[in-house]
PDB file of N, CA and C in Angstrom:
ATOM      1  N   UNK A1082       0.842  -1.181   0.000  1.00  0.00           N
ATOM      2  CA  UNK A1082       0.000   0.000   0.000  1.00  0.00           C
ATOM      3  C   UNK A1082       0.889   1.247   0.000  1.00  0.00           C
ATOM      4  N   UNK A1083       0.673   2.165  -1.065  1.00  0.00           N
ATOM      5  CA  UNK A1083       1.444   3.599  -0.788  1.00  0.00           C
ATOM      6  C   UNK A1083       0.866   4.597   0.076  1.00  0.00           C
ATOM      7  N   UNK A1084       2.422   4.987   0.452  1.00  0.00           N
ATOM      8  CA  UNK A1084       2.373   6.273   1.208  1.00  0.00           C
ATOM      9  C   UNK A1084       2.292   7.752   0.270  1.00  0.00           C
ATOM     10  N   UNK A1085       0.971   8.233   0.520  1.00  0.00           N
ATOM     11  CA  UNK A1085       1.520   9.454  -0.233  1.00  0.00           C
ATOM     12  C   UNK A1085       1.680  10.794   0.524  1.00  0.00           C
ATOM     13  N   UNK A1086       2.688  11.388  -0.607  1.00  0.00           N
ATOM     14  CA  UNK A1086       2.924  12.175   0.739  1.00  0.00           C
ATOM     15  C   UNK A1086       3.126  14.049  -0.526  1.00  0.00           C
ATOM     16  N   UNK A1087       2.051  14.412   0.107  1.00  0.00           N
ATOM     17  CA  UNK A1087       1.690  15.894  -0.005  1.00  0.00           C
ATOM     18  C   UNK A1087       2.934  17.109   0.740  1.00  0.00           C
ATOM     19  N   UNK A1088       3.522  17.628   0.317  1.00  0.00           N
ATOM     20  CA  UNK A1088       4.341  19.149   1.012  1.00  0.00           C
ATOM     21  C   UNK A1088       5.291  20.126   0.568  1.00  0.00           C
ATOM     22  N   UNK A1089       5.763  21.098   0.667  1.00  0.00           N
ATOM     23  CA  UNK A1089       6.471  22.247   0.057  1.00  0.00           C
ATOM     24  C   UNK A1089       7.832  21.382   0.074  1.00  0.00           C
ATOM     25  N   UNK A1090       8.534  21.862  -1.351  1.00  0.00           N
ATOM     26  CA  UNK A1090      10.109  21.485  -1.015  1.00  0.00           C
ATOM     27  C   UNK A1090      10.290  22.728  -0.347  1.00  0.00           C
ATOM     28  N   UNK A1091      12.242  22.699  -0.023  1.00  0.00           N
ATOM     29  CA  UNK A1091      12.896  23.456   0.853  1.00  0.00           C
ATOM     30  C   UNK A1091      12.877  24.901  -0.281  1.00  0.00           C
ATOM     31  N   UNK A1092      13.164  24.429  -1.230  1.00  0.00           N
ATOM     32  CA  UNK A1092      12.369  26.055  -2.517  1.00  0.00           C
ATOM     33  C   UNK A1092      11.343  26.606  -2.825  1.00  0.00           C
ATOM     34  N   UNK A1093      10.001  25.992  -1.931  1.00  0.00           N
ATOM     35  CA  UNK A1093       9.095  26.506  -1.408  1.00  0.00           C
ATOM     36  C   UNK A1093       7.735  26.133  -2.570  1.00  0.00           C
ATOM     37  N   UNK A1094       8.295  25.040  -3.433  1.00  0.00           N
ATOM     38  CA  UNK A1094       7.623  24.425  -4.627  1.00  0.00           C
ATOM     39  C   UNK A1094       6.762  23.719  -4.181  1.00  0.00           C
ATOM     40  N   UNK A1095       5.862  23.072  -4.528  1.00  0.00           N
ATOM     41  CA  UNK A1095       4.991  21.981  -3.763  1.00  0.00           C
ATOM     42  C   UNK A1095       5.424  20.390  -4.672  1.00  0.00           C
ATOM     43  N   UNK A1096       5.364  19.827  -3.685  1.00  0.00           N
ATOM     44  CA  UNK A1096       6.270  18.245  -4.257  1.00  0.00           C
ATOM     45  C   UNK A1096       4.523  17.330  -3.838  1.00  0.00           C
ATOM     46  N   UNK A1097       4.433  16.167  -4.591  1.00  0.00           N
ATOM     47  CA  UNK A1097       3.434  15.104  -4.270  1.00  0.00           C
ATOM     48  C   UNK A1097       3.808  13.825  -4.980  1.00  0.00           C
ATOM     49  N   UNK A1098       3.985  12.388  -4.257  1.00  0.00           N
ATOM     50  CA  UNK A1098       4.123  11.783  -4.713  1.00  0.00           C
ATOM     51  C   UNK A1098       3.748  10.516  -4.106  1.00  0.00           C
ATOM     52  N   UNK A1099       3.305   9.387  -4.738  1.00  0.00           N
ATOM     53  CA  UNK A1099       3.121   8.128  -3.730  1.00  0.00           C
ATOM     54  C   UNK A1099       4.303   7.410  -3.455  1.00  0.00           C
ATOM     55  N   UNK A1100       4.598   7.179  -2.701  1.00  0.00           N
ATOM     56  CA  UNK A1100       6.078   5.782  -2.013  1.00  0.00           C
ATOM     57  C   UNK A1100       5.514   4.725  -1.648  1.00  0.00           C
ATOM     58  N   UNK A1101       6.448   3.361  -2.302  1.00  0.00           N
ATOM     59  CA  UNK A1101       5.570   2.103  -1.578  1.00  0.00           C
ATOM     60  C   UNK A1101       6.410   1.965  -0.197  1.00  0.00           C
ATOM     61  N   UNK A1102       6.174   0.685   0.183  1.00  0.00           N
ATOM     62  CA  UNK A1102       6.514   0.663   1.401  1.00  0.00           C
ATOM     63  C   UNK A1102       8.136   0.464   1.650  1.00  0.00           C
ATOM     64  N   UNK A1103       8.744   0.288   0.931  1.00  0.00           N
ATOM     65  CA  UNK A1103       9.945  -0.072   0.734  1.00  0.00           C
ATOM     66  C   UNK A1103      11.119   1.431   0.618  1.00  0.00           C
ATOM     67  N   UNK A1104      10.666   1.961  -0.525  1.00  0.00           N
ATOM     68  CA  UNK A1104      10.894   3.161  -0.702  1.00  0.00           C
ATOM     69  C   UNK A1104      10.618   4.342   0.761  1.00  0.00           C
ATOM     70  N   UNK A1105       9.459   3.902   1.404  1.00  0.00           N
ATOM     71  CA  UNK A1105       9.676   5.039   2.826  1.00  0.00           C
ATOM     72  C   UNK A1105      10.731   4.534   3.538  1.00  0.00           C
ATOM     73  N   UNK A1106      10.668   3.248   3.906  1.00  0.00           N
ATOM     74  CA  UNK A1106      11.775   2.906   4.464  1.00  0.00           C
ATOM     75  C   UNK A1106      12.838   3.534   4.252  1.00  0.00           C
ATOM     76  N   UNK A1107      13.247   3.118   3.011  1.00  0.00           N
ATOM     77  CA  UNK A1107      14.608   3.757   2.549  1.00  0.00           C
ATOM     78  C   UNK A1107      14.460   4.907   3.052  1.00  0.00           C
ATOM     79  N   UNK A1108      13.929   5.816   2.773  1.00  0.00           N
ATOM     80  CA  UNK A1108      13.927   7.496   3.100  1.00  0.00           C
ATOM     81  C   UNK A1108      14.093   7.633   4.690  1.00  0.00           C
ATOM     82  N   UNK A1109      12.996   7.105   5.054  1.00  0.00           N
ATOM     83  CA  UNK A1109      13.268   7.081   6.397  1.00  0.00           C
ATOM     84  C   UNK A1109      14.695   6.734   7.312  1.00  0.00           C
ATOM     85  N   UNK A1110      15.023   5.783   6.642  1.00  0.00           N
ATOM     86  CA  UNK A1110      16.348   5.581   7.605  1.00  0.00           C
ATOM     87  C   UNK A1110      17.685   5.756   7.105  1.00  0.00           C
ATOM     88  N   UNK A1111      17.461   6.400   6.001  1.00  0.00           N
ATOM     89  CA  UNK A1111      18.679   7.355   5.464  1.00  0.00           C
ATOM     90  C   UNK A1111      19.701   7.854   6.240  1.00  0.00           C
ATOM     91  N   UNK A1112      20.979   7.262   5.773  1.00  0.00           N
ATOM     92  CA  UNK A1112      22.314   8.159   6.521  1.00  0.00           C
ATOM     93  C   UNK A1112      23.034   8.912   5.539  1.00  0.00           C
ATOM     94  N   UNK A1113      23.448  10.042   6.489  1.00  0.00           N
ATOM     95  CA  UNK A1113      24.212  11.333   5.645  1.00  0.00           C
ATOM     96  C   UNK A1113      24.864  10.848   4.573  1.00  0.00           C
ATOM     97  N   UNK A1114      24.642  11.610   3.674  1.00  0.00           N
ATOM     98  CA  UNK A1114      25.835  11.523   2.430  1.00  0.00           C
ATOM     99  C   UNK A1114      25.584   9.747   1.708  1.00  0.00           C
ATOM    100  N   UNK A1115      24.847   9.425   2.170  1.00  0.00           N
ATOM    101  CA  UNK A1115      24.840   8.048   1.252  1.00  0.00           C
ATOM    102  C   UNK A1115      23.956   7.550   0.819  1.00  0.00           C
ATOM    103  N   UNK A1116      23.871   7.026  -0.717  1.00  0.00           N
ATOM    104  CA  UNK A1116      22.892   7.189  -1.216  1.00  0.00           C
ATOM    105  C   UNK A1116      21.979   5.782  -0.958  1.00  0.00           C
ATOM    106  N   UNK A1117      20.906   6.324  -1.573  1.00  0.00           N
ATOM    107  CA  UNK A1117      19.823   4.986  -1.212  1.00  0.00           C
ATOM    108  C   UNK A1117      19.000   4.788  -2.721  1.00  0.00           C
ATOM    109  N   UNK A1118      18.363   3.710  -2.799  1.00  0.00           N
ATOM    110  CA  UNK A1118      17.394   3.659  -4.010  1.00  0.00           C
ATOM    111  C   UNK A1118      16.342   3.708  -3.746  1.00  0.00           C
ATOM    112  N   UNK A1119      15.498   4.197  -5.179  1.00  0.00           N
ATOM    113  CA  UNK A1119      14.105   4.242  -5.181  1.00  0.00           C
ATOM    114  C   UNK A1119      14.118   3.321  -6.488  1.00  0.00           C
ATOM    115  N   UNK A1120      12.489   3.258  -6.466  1.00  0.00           N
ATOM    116  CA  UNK A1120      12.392   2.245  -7.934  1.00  0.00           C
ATOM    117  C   UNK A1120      12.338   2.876  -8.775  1.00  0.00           C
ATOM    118  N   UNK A1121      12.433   4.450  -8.724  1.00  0.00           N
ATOM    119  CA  UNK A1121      13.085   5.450 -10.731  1.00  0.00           C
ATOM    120  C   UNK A1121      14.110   6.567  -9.507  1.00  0.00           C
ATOM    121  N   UNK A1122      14.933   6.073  -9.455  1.00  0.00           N
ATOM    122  CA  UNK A1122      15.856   7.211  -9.084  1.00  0.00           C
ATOM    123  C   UNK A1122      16.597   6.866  -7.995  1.00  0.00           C
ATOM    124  N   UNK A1123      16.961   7.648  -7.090  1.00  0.00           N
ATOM    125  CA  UNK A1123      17.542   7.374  -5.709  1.00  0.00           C
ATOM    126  C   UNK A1123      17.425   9.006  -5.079  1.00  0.00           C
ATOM    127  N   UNK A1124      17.722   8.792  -3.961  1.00  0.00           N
ATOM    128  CA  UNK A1124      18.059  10.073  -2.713  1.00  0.00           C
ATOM    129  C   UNK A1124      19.638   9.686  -1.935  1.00  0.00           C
ATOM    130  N   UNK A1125      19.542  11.248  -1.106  1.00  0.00           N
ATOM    131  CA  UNK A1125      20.677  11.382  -0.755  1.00  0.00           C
ATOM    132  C   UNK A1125      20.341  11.947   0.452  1.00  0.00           C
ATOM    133  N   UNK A1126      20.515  12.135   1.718  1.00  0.00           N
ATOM    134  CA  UNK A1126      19.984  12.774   3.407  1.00  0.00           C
ATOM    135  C   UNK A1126      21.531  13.715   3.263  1.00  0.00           C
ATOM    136  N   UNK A1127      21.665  14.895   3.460  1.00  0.00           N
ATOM    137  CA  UNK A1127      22.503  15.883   3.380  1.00  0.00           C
ATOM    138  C   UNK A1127      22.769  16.179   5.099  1.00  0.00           C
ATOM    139  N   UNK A1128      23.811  16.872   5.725  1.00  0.00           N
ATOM    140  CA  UNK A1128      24.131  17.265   7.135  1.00  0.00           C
ATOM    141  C   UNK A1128      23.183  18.186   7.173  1.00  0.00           C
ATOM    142  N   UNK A1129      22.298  18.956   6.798  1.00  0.00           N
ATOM    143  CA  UNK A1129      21.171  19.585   6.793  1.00  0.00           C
ATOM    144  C   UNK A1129      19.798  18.988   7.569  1.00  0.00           C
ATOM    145  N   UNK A1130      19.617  18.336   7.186  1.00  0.00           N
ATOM    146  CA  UNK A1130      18.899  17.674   7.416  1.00  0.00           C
ATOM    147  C   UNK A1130      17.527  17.515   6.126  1.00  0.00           C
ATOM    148  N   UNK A1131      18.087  17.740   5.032  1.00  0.00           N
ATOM    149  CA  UNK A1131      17.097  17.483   3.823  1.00  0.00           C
ATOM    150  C   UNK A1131      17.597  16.439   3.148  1.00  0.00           C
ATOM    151  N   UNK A1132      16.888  16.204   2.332  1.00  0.00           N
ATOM    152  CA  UNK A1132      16.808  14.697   1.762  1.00  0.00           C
ATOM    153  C   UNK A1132      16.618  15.171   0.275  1.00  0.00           C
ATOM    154  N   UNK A1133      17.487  14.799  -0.528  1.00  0.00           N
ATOM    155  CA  UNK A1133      17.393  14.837  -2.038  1.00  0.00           C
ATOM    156  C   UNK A1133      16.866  13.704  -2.878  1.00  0.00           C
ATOM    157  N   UNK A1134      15.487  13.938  -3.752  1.00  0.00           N
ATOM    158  CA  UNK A1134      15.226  13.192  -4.072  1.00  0.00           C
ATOM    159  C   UNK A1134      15.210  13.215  -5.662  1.00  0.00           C
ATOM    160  N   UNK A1135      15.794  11.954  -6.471  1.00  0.00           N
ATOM    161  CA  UNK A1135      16.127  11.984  -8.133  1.00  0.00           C
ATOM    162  C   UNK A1135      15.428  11.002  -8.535  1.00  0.00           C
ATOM    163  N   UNK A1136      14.319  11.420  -9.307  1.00  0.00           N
ATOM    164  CA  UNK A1136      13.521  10.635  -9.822  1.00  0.00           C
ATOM    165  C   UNK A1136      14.433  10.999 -11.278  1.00  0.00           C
ATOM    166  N   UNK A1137      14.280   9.094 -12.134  1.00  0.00           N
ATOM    167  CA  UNK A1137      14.488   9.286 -13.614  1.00  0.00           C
ATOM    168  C   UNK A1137      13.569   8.734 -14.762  1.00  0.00           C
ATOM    169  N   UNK A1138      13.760   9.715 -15.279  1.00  0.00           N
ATOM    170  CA  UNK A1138      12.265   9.557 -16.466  1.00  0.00           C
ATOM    171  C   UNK A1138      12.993   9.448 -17.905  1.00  0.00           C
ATOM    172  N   UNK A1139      12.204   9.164 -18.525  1.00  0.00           N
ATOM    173  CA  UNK A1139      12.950   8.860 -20.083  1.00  0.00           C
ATOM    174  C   UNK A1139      12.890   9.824 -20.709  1.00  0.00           C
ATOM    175  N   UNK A1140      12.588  11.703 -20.092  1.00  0.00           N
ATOM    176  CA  UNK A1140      13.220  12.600 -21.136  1.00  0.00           C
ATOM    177  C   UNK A1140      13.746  13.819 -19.944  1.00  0.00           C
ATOM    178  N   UNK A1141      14.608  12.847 -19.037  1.00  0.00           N
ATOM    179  CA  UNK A1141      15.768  13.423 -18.500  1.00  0.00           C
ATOM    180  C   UNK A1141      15.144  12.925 -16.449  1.00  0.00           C
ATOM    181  N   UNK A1142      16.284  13.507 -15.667  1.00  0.00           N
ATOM    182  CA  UNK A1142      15.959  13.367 -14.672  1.00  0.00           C
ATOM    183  C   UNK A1142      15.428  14.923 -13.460  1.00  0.00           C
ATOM    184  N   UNK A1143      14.830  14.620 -12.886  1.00  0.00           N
ATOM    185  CA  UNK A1143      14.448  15.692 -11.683  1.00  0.00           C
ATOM    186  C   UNK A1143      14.360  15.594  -9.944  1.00  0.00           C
ATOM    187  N   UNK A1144      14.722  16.506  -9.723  1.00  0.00           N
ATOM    188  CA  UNK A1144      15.007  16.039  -8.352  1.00  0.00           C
ATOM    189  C   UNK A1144      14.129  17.312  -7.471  1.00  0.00           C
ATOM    190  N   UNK A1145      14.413  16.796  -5.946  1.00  0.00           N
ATOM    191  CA  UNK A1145      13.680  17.439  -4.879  1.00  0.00           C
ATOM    192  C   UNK A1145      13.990  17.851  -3.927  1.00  0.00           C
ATOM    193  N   UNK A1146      14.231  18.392  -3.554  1.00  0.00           N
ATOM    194  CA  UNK A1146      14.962  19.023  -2.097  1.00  0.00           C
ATOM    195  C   UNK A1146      13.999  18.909  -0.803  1.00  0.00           C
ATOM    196  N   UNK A1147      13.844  18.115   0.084  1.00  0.00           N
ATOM    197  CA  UNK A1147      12.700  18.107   0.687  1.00  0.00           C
ATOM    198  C   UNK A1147      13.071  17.603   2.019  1.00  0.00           C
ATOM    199  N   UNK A1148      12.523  18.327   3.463  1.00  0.00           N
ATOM    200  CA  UNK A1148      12.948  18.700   5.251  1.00  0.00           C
ATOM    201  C   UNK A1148      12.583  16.923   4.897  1.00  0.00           C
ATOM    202  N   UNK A1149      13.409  16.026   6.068  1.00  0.00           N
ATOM    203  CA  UNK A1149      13.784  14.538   6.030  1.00  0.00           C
ATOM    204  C   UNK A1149      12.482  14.497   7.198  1.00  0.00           C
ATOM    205  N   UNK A1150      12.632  15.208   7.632  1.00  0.00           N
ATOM    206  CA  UNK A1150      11.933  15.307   9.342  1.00  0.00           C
ATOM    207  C   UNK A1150      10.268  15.581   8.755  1.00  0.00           C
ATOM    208  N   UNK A1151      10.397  16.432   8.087  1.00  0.00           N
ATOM    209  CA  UNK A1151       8.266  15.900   7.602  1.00  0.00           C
ATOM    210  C   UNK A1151       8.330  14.897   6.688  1.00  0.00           C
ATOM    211  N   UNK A1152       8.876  14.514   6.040  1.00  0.00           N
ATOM    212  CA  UNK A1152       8.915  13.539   4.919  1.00  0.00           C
ATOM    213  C   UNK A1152       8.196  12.476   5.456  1.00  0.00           C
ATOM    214  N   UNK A1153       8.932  12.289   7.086  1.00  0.00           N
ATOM    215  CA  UNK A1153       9.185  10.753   7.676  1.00  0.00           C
ATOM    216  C   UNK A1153       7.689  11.096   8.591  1.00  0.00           C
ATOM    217  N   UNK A1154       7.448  12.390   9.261  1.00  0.00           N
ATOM    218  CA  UNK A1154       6.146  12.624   9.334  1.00  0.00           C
ATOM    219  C   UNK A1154       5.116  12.459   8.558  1.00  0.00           C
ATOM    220  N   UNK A1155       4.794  12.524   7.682  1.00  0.00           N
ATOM    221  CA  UNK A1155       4.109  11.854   6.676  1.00  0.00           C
ATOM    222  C   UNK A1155       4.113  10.752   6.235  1.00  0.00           C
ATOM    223  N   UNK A1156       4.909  10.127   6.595  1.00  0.00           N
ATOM    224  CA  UNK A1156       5.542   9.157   6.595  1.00  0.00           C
ATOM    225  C   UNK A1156       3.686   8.192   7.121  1.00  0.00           C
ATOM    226  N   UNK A1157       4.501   8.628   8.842  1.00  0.00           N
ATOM    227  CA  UNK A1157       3.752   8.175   9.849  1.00  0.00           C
ATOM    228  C   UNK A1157       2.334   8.327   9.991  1.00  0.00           C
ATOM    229  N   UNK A1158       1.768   9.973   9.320  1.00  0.00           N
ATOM    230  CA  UNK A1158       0.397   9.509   9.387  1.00  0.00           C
ATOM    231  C   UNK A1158      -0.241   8.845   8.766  1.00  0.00           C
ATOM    232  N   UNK A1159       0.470   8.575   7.187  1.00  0.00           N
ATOM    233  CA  UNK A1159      -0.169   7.695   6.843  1.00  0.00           C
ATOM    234  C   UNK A1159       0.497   5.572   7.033  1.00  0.00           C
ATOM    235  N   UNK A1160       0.447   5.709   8.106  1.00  0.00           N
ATOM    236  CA  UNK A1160       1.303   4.331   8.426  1.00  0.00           C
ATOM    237  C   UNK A1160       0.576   3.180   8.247  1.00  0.00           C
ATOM    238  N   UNK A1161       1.259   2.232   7.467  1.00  0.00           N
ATOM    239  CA  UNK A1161       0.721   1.155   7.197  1.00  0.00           C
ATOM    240  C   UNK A1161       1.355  -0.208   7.934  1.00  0.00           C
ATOM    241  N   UNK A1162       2.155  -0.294   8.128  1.00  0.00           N
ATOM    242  CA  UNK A1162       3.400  -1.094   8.722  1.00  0.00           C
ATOM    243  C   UNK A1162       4.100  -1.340  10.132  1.00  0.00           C
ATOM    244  N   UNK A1163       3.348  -0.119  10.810  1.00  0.00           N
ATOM    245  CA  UNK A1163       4.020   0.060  11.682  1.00  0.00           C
ATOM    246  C   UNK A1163       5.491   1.041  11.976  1.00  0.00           C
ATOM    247  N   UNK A1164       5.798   1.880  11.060  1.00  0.00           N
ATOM    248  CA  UNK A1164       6.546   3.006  10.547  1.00  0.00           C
ATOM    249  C   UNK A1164       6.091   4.077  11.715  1.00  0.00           C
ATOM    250  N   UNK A1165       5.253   4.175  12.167  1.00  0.00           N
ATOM    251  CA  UNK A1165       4.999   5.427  13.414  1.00  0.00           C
ATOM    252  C   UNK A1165       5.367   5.169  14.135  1.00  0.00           C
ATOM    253  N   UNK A1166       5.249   3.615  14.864  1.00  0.00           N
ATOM    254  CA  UNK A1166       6.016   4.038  16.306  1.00  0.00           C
ATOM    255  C   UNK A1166       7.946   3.579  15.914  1.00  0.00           C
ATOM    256  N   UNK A1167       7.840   3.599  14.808  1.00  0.00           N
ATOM    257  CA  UNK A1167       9.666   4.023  14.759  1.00  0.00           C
ATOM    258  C   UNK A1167      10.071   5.001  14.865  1.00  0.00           C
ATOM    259  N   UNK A1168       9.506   6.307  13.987  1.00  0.00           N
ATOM    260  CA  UNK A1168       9.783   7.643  13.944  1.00  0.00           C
ATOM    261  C   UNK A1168       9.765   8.611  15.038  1.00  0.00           C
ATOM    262  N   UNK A1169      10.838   8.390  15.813  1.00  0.00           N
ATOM    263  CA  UNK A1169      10.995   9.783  16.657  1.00  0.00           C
ATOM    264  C   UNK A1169      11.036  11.410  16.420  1.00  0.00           C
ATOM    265  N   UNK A1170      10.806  12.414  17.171  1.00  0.00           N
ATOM    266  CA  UNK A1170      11.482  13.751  16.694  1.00  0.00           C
ATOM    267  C   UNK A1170      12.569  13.884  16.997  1.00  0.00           C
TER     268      UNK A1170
END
């Protein structure tokens, strides 16, 4: 079941997209500087605390700049798995 998850990037754009369950994971437990996969792209969790996300499409790629800390909040309200009571603040 996807997570979707509605919110402003850090450029103040509005981002929306569904994640399966695999893919929040990943996001969610992201460590600095190293990358992770998605099923069209991958991310990156920066010392910031934002999370870069690169989706790739077949007439080029785009990415997202987006706070790690609501991501994973959103994460949680929409929890299917049991993903909320992991997520601390």
């Amino acid at each position: 079941m996807p997570y979707y998850v509605q919110m402003q990037q850090t450029d103040f754009f509005s981002f929306a997209h569904s994640f399966s369950d695999a893919e929040a994971r990943a996001i969610r437990d992201a460590v600095i500087d190293e990358q992770f996969e998605l099923s069209n792209g991958f991310g990156r969790l920066d010392k910031d605390g934002d999370v870069t996300l690169t989706f790739i499409k077949s007439d080029g790629s785009r990415m997202y700049d987006l706070n790690h800390i609501e991501i994973c909040r959103q994460f949680a309200q929409g929890d299917h798995d049991g993903l909320e009571d992991e997520i601390e603040d």
